[in-house]
Coordinates of C-alpha atoms in Angstrom, one line a residue:
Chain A
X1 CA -44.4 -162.6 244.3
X2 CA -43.5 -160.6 247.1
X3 CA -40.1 -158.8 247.2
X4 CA -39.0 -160.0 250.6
X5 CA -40.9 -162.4 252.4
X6 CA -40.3 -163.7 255.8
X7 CA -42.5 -166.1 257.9
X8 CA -41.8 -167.0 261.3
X9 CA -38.1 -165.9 261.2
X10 CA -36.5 -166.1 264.8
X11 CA -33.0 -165.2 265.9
X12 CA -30.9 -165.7 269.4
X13 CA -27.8 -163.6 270.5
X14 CA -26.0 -166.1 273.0
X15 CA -24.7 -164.1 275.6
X16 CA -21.6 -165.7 277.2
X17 CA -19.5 -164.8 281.0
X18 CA -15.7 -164.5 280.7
X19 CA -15.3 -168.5 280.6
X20 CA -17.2 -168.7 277.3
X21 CA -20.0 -170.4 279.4
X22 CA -23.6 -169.3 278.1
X23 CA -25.5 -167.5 280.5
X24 CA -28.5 -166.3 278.7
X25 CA -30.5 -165.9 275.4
X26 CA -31.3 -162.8 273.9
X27 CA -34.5 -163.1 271.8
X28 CA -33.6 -160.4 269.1
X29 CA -36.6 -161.8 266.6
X30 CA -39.1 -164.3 267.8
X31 CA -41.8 -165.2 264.9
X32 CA -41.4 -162.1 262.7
X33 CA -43.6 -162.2 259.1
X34 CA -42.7 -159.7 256.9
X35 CA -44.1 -159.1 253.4
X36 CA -42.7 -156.2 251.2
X37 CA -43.7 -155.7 247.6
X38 CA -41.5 -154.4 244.8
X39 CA -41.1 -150.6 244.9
X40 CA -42.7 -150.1 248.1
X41 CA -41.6 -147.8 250.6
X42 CA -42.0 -149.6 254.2
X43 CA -41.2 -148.4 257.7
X44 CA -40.0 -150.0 260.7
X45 CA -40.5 -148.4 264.0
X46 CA -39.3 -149.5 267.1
X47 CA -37.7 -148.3 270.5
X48 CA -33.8 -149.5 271.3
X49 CA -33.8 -153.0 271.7
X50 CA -36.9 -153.5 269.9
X51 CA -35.3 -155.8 267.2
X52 CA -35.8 -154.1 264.1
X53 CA -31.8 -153.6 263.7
X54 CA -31.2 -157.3 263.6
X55 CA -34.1 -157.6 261.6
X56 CA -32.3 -155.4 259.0
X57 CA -29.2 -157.3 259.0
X58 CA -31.5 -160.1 257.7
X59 CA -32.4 -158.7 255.3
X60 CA -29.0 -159.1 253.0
X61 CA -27.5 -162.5 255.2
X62 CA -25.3 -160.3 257.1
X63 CA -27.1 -162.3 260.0
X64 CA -29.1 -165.9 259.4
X65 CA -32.1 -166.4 261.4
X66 CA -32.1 -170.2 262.8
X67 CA -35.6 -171.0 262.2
X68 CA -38.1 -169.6 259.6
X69 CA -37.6 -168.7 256.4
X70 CA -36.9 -165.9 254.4
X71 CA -37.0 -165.1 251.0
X72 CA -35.6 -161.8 249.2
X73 CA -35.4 -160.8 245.5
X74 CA -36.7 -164.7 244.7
X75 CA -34.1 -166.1 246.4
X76 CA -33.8 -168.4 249.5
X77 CA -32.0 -166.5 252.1
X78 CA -31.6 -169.0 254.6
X79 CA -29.0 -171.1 251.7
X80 CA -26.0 -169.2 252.2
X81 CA -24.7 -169.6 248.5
X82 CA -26.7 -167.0 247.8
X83 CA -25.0 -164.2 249.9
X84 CA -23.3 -162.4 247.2
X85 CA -26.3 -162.4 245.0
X86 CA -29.0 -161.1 247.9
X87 CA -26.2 -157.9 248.9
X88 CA -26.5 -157.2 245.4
X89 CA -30.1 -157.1 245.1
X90 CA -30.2 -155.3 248.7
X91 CA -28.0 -152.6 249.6
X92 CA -27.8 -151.1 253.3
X93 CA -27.2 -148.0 254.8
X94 CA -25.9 -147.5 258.2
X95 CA -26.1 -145.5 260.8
X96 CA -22.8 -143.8 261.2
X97 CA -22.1 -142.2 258.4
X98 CA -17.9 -142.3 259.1
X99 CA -18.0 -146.3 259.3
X100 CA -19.2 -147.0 256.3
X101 CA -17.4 -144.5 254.0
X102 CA -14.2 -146.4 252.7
X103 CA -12.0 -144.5 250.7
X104 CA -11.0 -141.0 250.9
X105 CA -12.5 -139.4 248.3
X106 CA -16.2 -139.6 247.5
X107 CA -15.7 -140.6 244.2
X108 CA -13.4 -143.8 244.8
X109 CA -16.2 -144.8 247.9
X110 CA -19.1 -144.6 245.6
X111 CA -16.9 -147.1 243.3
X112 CA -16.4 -149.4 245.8
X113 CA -19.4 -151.4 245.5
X114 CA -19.4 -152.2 241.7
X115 CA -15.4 -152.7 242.0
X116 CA -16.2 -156.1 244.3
X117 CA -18.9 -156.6 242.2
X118 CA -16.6 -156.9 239.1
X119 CA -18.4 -154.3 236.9
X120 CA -15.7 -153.3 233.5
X121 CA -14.1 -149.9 234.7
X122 CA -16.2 -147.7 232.0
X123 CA -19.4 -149.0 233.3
X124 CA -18.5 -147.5 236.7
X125 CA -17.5 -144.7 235.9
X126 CA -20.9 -144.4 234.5
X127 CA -22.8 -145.9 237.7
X128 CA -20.9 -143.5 240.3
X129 CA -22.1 -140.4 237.9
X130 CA -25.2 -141.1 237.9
X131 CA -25.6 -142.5 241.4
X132 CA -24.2 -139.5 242.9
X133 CA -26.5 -137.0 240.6
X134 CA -29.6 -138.6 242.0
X135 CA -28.5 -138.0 245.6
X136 CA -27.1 -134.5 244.6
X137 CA -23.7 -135.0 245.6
X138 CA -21.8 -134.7 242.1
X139 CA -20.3 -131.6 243.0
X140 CA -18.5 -133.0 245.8
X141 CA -17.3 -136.1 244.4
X142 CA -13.5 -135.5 244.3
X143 CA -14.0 -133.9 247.5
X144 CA -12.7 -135.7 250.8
X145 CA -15.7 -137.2 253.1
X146 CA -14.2 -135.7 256.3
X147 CA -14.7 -132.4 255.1
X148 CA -18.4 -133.0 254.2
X149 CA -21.3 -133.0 256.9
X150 CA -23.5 -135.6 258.5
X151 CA -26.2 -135.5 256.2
X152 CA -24.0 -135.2 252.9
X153 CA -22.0 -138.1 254.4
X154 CA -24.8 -140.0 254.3
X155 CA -26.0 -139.2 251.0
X156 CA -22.2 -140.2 249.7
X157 CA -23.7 -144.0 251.6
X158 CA -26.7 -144.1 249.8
X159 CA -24.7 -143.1 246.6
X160 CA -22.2 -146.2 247.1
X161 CA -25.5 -148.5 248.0
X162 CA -26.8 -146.9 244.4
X163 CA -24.3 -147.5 242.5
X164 CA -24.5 -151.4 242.5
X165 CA -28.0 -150.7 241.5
X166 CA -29.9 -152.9 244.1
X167 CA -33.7 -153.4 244.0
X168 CA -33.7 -152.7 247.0
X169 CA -32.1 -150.2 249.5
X170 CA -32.4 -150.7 253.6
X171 CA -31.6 -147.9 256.0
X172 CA -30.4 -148.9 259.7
X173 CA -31.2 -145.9 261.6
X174 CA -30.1 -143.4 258.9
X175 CA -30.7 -140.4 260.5
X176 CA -30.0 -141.2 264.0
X177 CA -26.8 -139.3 264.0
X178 CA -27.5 -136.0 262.3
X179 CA -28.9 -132.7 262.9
X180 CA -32.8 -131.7 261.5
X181 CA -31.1 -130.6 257.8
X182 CA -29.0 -133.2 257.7
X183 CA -32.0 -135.6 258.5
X184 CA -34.3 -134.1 256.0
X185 CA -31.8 -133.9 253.0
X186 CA -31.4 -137.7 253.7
X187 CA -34.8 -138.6 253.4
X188 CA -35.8 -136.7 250.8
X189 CA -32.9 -138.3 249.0
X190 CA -34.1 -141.7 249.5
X191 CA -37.6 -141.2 248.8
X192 CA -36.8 -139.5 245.3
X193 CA -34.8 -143.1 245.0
X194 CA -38.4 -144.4 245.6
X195 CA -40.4 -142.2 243.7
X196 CA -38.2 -141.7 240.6
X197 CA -36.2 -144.7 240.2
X198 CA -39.1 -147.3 241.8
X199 CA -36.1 -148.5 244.6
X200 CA -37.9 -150.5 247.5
X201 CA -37.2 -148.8 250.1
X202 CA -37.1 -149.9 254.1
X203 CA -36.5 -147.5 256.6
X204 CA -36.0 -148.4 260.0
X205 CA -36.4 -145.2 262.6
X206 CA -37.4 -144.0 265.5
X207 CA -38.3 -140.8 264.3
X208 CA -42.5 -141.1 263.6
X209 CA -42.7 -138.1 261.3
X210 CA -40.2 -139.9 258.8
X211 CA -42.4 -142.9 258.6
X212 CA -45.8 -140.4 257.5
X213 CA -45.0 -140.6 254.0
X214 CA -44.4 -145.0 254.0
X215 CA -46.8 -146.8 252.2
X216 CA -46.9 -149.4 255.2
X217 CA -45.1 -149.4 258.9
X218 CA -44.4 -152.4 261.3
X219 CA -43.6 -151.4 264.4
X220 CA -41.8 -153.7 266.2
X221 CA -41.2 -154.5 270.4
X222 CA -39.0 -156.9 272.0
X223 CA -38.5 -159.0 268.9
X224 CA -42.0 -159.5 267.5
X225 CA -44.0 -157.4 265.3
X226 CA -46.6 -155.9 267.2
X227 CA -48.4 -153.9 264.7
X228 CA -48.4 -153.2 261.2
X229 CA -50.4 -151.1 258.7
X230 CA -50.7 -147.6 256.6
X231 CA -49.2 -144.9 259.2
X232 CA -53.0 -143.7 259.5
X233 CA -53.8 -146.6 260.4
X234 CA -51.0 -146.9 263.2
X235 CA -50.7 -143.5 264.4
X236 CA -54.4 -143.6 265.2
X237 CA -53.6 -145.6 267.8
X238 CA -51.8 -143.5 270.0
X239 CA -52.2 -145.4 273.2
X240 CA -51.0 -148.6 272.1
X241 CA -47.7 -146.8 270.7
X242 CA -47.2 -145.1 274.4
X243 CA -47.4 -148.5 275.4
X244 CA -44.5 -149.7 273.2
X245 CA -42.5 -146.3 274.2
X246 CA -43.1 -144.5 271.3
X247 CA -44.0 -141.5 269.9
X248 CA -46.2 -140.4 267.8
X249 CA -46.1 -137.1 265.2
X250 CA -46.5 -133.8 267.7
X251 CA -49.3 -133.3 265.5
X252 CA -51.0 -136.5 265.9
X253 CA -50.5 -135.9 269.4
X254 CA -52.0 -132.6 269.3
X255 CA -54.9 -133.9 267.2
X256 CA -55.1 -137.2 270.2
X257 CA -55.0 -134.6 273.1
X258 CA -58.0 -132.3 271.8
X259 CA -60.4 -135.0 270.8
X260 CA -59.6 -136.8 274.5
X261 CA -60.9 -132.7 275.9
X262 CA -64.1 -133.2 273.5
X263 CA -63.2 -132.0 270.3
X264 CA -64.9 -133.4 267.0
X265 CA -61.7 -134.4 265.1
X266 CA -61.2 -136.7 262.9
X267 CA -58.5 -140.2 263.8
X268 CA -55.3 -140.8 262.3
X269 CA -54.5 -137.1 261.6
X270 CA -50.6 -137.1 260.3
X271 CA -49.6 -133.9 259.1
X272 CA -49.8 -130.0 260.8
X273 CA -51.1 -129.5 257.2
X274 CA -54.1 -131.9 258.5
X275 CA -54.8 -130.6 261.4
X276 CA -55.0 -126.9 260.5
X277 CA -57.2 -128.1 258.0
X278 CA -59.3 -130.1 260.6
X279 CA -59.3 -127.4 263.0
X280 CA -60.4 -125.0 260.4
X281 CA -63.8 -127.1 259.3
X282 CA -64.4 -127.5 262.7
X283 CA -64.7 -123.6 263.5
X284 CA -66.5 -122.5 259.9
X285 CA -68.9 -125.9 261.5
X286 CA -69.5 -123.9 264.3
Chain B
X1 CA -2.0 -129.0 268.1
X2 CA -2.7 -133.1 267.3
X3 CA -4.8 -131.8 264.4
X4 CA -2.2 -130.2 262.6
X5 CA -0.7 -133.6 261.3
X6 CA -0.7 -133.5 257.6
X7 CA 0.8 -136.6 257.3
X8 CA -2.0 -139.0 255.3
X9 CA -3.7 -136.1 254.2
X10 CA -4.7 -135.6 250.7
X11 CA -4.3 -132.1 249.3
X12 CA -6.5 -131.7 246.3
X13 CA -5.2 -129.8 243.3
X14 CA -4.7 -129.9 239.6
X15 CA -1.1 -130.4 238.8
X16 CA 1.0 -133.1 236.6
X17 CA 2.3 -134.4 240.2
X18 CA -0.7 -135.3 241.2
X19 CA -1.8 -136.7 237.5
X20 CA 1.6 -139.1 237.8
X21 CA 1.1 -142.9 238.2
X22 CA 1.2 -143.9 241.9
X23 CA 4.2 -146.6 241.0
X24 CA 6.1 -143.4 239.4
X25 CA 5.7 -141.3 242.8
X26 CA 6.7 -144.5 244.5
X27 CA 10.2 -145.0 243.0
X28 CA 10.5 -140.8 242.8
X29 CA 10.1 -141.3 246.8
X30 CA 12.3 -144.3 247.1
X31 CA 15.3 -142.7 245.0
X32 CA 14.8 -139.4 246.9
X33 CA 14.8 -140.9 250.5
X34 CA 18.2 -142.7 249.3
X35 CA 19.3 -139.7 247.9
X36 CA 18.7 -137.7 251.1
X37 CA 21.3 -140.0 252.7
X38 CA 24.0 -140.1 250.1
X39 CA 24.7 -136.3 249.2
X40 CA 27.5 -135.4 251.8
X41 CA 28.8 -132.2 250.6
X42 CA 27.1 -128.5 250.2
X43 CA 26.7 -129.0 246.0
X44 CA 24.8 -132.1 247.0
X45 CA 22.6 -130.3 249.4
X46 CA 22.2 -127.3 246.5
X47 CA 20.6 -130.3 244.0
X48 CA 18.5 -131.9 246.9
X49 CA 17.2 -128.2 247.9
X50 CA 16.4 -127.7 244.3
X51 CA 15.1 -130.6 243.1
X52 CA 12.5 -130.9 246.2
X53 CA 11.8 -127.0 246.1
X54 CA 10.8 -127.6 242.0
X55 CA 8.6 -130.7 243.1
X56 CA 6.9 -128.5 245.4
X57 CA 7.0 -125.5 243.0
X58 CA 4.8 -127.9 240.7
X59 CA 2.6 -129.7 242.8
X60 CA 0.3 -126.5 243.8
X61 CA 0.2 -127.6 247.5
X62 CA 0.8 -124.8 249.4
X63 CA 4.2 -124.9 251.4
X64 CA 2.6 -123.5 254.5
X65 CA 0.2 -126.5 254.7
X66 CA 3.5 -128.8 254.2
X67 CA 5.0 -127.3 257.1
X68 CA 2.5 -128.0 259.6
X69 CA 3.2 -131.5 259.3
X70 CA 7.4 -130.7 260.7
X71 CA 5.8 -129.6 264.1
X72 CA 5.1 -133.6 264.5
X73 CA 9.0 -134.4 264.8
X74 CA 10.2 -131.0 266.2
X75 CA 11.0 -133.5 269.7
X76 CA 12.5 -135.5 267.7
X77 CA 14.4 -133.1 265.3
X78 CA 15.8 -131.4 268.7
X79 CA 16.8 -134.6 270.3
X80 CA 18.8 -135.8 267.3
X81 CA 20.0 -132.5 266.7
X82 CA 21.7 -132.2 270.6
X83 CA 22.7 -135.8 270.3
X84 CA 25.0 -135.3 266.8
X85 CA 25.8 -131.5 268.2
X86 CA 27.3 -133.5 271.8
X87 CA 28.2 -136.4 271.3
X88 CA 30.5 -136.3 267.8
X89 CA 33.9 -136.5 268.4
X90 CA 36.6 -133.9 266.9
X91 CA 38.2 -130.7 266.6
X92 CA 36.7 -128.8 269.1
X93 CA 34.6 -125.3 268.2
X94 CA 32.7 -124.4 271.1
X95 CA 33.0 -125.6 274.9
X96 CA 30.1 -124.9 277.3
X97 CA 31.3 -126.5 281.0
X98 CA 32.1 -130.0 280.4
X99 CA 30.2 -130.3 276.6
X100 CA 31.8 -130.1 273.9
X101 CA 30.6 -129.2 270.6
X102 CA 33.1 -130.6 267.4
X103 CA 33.0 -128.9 264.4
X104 CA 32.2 -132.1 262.5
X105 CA 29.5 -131.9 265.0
X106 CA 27.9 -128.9 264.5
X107 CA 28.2 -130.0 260.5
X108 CA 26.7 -133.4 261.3
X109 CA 23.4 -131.8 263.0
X110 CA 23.2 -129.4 260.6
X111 CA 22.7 -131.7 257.7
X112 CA 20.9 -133.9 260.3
X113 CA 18.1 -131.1 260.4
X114 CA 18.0 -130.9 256.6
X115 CA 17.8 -134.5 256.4
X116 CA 14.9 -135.0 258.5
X117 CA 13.0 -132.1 257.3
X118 CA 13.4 -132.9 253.9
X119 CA 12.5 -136.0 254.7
X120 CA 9.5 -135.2 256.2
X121 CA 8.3 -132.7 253.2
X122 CA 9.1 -135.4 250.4
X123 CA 7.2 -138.0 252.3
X124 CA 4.4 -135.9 253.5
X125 CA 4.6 -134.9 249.2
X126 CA 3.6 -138.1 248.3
X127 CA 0.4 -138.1 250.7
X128 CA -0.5 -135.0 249.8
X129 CA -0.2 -135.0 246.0
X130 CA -2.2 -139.0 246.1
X131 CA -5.4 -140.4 247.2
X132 CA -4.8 -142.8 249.6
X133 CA -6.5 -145.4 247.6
X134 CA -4.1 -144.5 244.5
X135 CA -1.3 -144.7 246.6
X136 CA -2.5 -148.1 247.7
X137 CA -3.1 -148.9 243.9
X138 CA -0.1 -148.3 243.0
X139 CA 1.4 -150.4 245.8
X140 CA -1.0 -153.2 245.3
X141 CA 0.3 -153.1 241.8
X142 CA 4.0 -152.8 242.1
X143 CA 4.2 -155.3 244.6
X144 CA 1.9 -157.8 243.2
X145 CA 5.1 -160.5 242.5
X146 CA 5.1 -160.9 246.3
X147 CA 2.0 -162.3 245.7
X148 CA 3.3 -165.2 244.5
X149 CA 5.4 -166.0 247.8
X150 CA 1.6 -166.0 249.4
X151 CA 2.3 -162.4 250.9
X152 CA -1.2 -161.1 250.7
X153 CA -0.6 -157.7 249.1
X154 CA -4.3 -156.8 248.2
X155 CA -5.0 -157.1 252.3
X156 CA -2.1 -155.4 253.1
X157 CA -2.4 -152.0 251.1
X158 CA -6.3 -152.2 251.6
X159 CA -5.8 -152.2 255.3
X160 CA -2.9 -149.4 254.3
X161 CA -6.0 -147.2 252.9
X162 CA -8.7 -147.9 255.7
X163 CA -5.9 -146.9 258.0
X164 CA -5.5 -143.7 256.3
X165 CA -9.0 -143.0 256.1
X166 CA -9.2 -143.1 259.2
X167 CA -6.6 -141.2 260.7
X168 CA -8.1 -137.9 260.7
X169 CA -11.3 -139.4 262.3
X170 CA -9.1 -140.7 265.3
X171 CA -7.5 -137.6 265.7
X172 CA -10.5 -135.7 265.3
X173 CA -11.9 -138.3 268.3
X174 CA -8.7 -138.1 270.3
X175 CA -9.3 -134.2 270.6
X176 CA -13.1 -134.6 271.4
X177 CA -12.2 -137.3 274.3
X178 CA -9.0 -135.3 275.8
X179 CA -11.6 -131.7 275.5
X180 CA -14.4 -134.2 277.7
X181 CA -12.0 -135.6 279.9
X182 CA -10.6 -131.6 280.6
X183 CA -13.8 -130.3 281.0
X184 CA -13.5 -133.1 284.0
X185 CA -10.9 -131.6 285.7
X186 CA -8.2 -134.6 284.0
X187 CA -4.5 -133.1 283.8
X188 CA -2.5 -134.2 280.7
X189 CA 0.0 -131.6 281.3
X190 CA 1.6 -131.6 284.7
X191 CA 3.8 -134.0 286.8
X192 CA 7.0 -136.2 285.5
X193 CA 6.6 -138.4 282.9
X194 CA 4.9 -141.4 284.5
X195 CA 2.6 -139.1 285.8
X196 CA 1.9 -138.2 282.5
X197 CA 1.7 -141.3 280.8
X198 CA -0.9 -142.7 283.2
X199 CA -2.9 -139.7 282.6
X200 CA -3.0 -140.7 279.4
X201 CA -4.9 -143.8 280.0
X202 CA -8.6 -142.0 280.2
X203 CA -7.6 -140.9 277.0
X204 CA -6.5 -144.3 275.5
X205 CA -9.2 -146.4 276.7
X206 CA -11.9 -144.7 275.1
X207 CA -10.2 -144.2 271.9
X208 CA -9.3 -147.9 271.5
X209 CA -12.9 -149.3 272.1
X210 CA -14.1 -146.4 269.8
X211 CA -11.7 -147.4 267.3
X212 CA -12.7 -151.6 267.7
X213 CA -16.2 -150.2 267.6
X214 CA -15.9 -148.6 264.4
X215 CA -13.7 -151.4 262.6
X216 CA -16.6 -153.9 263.2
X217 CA -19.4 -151.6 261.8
X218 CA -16.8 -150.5 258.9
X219 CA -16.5 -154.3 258.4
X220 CA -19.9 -154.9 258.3
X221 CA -20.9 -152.1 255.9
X222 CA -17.6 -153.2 253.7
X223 CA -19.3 -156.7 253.6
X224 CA -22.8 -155.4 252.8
X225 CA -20.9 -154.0 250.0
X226 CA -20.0 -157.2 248.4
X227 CA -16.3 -156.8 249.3
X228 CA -14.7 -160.6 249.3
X229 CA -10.9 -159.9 249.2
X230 CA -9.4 -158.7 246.1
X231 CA -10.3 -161.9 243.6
X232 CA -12.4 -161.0 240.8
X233 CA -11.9 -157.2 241.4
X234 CA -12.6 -154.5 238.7
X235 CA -10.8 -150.9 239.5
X236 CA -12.5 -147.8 238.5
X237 CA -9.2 -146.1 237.9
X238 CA -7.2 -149.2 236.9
X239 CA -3.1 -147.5 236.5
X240 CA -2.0 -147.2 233.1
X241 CA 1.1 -145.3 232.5
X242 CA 1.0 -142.8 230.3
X243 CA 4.2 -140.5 228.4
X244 CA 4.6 -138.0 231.3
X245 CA 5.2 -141.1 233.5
X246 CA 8.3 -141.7 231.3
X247 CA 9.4 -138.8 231.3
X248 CA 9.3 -138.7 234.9
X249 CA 11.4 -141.7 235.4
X250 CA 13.7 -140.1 232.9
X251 CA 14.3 -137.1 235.4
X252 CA 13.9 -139.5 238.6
X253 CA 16.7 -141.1 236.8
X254 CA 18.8 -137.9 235.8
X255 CA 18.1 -136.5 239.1
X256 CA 19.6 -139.6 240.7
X257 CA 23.2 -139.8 239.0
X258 CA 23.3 -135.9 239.8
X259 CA 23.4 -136.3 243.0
X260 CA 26.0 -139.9 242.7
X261 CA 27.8 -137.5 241.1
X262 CA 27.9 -134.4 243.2
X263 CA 29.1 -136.9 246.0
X264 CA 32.6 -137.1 243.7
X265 CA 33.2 -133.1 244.2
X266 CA 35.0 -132.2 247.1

């Protein structure tokens, strides 16, 4: 069975004038099907507004959809007795890394999870050592997170997500907030989670060239999902993504704008490494 | 200048203050703060000075970095200081036009400055020698009878902590807001003082929502976290005292009925 399965899952923000009185619905999710298998890294793009925040929060009850269903880690999502059970089996990660860090030294904040979970204090110890030597960040962990930088914030985040050794780890926006290092210590960080330690991972982005490596994308646009497949399959569609104001990889582009001006290239190219390569058949062709 | 409160800040270092149990540093605190306001004589001001500058000696925090936290009450140091120096009646040392300064006044102010600075330093101490989260520990744990009046202490000293986190932040964000509302031709410094207060708003507004902004998300990843209140809590560094804790309380002890005592001598 699949990891997290969710058919036809909708979800409304009420929005209300000063009286309380509702003026309008916000659609945040209308019909969304999601399927995500065990130890698969997925991606979900979308612009602002697009839905795929709210989708997230699903994902570990912090928000109920009111009709569909959903089902994560076996277990029904839409019966709220099992909240505690799905935020074990699901961690998030958020998108600022100051409001999510509790305690003042990375250590303690790692901790924090397994404390409310109840884990015996030697068995924590042992979970916040390892934890923070698979994001790297052991030798900052009596260290204070204000003194630490975006990107190692974040990996202090992932650390405390780690450390209640979910199944399954989902990043809101993760790298929305930092600078290019920061961004790509982050993700490599999370996909050695993937790779090493078989963590299903779901990223939701806006960034296109952190969604190359995914094993499958959904891209998301005003609450439904509009597309979904390999990132070959997705990014070789670059009109349809302009349509839903997004991006694609500046190499895709590239590859996009020289086949429209007559060039023989291939679809679906990701990577500079594929295009050179491309580019380089092309002229030994010739 | 806002960013040089040291208040809340933890100074790491490897010293036996900072090893102590939280509950010892508590009572230490408690007994010196009491002892600040009892000694009333110079001996007693020689055992204060000397206990605190040994604490200090031992803790491994720099004194410098302690001091930056006294520029925080300097209005307040002067303002006490000219009230006691003014407004104490006595034997008159010194007459400048219609003020008078006493010389029990001149004494009073005196020790008043050494009170509050001291003050200041032991406290500041306490934050600076203990995570915020032992500190809160050890609060949790030495108030944990109240619990049974349905005070609820594990709330309290977690909110304690989450405010201390998140102190530098604010400030850090009050200084980023005041820069952007400078670099917008806003005046904090000039006019009287309602001029100045409302000049303040710009500053406030934007901090507060900020602030409301971040609780919710901090709430929200604290919940995603599995945090539901303090039943059924495990502690990674549960507080267990150990012999240098008693040994402490020894001199916490000693230390207090030296300075009872030095009140006797004249």
């Amino acid at each position: 069975m699949n990891f997290i399965k969710a058919r036809k899952l909708k979800f409304e923000y009420i929005r209300r004038d000063e009286e309380g009185n509702v003026e309008g619905l916000l659609t945040a999710l209308d019909s969304v099907d999601l399927d995500v298998r065990q130890g698969e890294f997925v991606a979900i793009l979308g612009h602002n507004g697009s839905g795929k925040s709210t989708l997230a929060k699903h994902l570990n009850m912090l928000l109920q959809a009111e009709e569909g269903t959903l089902w994560v880690d076996g277990k029904d999502a839409m019966d709220g007795g099992n909240v505690w059970d799905i935020r074990k089996s699901t961690g998030m990660v958020f998108q600022n890394p100051d409001n999510q860090i509790v305690a003042s030294v990375v250590e303690e904040d790692v901790a924090f999870g397994p404390e409310n979970l109840g884990i015996p204090t030697g068995e924590i110890w042992k979970r916040v050592e390892n934890s923070l030597q698979s994001v790297g960040m052991v030798r900052y962990r009596s260290h204070s997170p204000n003194k630490l930088s975006g990107g190692q914030k974040q990996r202090v985040a992932i650390a405390g997500v780690m450390a209640m050794e979910p199944k399954c780890i989902v990043l809101d926006e993760p790298t929305a907030m930092l600078d290019p290092n920061g961004r790509r210590e982050v993700l490599e960080a999370v996909q050695a989670l993937n790779r090493e330690k078989e963590v299903t991972l779901i990223l939701i982005t806006h960034y296109m060239e952190e969604v190359v490596q995914a094993d499958k994308v959904y891209v998301m646009d005003s609450g439904k999902v509009v597309m979904q497949g390999t990132p070959r399959e997705i990014f070789s569609q670059v009109d349809r993504l302009k349509k839903y104001r997004l991006d694609v990889p500046q190499a895709t582009l590239l590859a996009y704008e020289l086949r429209k001006a007559g060039m023989d290239l291939p679809e679906g190219i990701l990577t500079w490494q594929e295009l050179a390569e491309a580019l380089c058949s092309q002229y030994q062709a010739r | 200048m806002i960013r040089d409160i040291t208040i809340g800040q933890y100074y790491p270092a490897d010293s036996v203050i900072h090893r102590l149990d939280p509950r010892v540093k508590l009572m230490a605190v408690a007994c010196y703060l009491v002892s600040l306001f009892l000694f009333r004589n110079v001996a007693g001001l020689v055992a204060v000075t000397l206990g605190l500058a040994g604490i200090i000696r031992i803790s491994k925090v720099p004194f410098r970095y302690m001091v930056k936290g006294l520029k925080a009450i300097l209005v307040i140091l002067v303002l006490s200081t000219l009230f006691q120096l003014f407004l104490t009646p006595g034997e008159t040392l010194v007459q400048i036009w219609k003020l008078k300064v006493s010389y029990e006044g001149a004494r009073n102010a005196g020790f008043m400055i050494i009170r509050l600075t001291y003050l200041i330093l032991g406290s500041s101490l306490l934050t600076l020698t203990t995570t915020p989260n032992q500190l809160t520990d050890g609060m949790e744990k030495a108030l944990r009878p109240l619990g049974k009046l349905h005070v609820p202490v594990h709330e309290v000293t977690m909110m304690m902590s989450i405010a201390l986190r998140f102190i530098p932040i604010l400030i850090e964000e009050t200084d980023k807001i005041m820069k952007a509302q400078l670099a917008r031709g806003a005046d904090f410094e000039s006019g009287n003082l309602v001029k100045k207060a409302k000049s303040m708003l710009p500053l406030l507004i934007p901090l507060f929502v900020s602030a409301f902004r971040r609780a919710n998300d901090l709430a929200m990843a604290m919940e995603a976290r599995c945090y539901r209140g303090g039943v059924g809590r495990t502690k990674m560094k549960p507080l267990s005292y150990h012999r240098r804790d008693g040994v402490a309380y020894l001199v916490i002890g000693a230390y207090f009925l030296g300075v009872l005592l030095l009140r006797k001598v004249s």
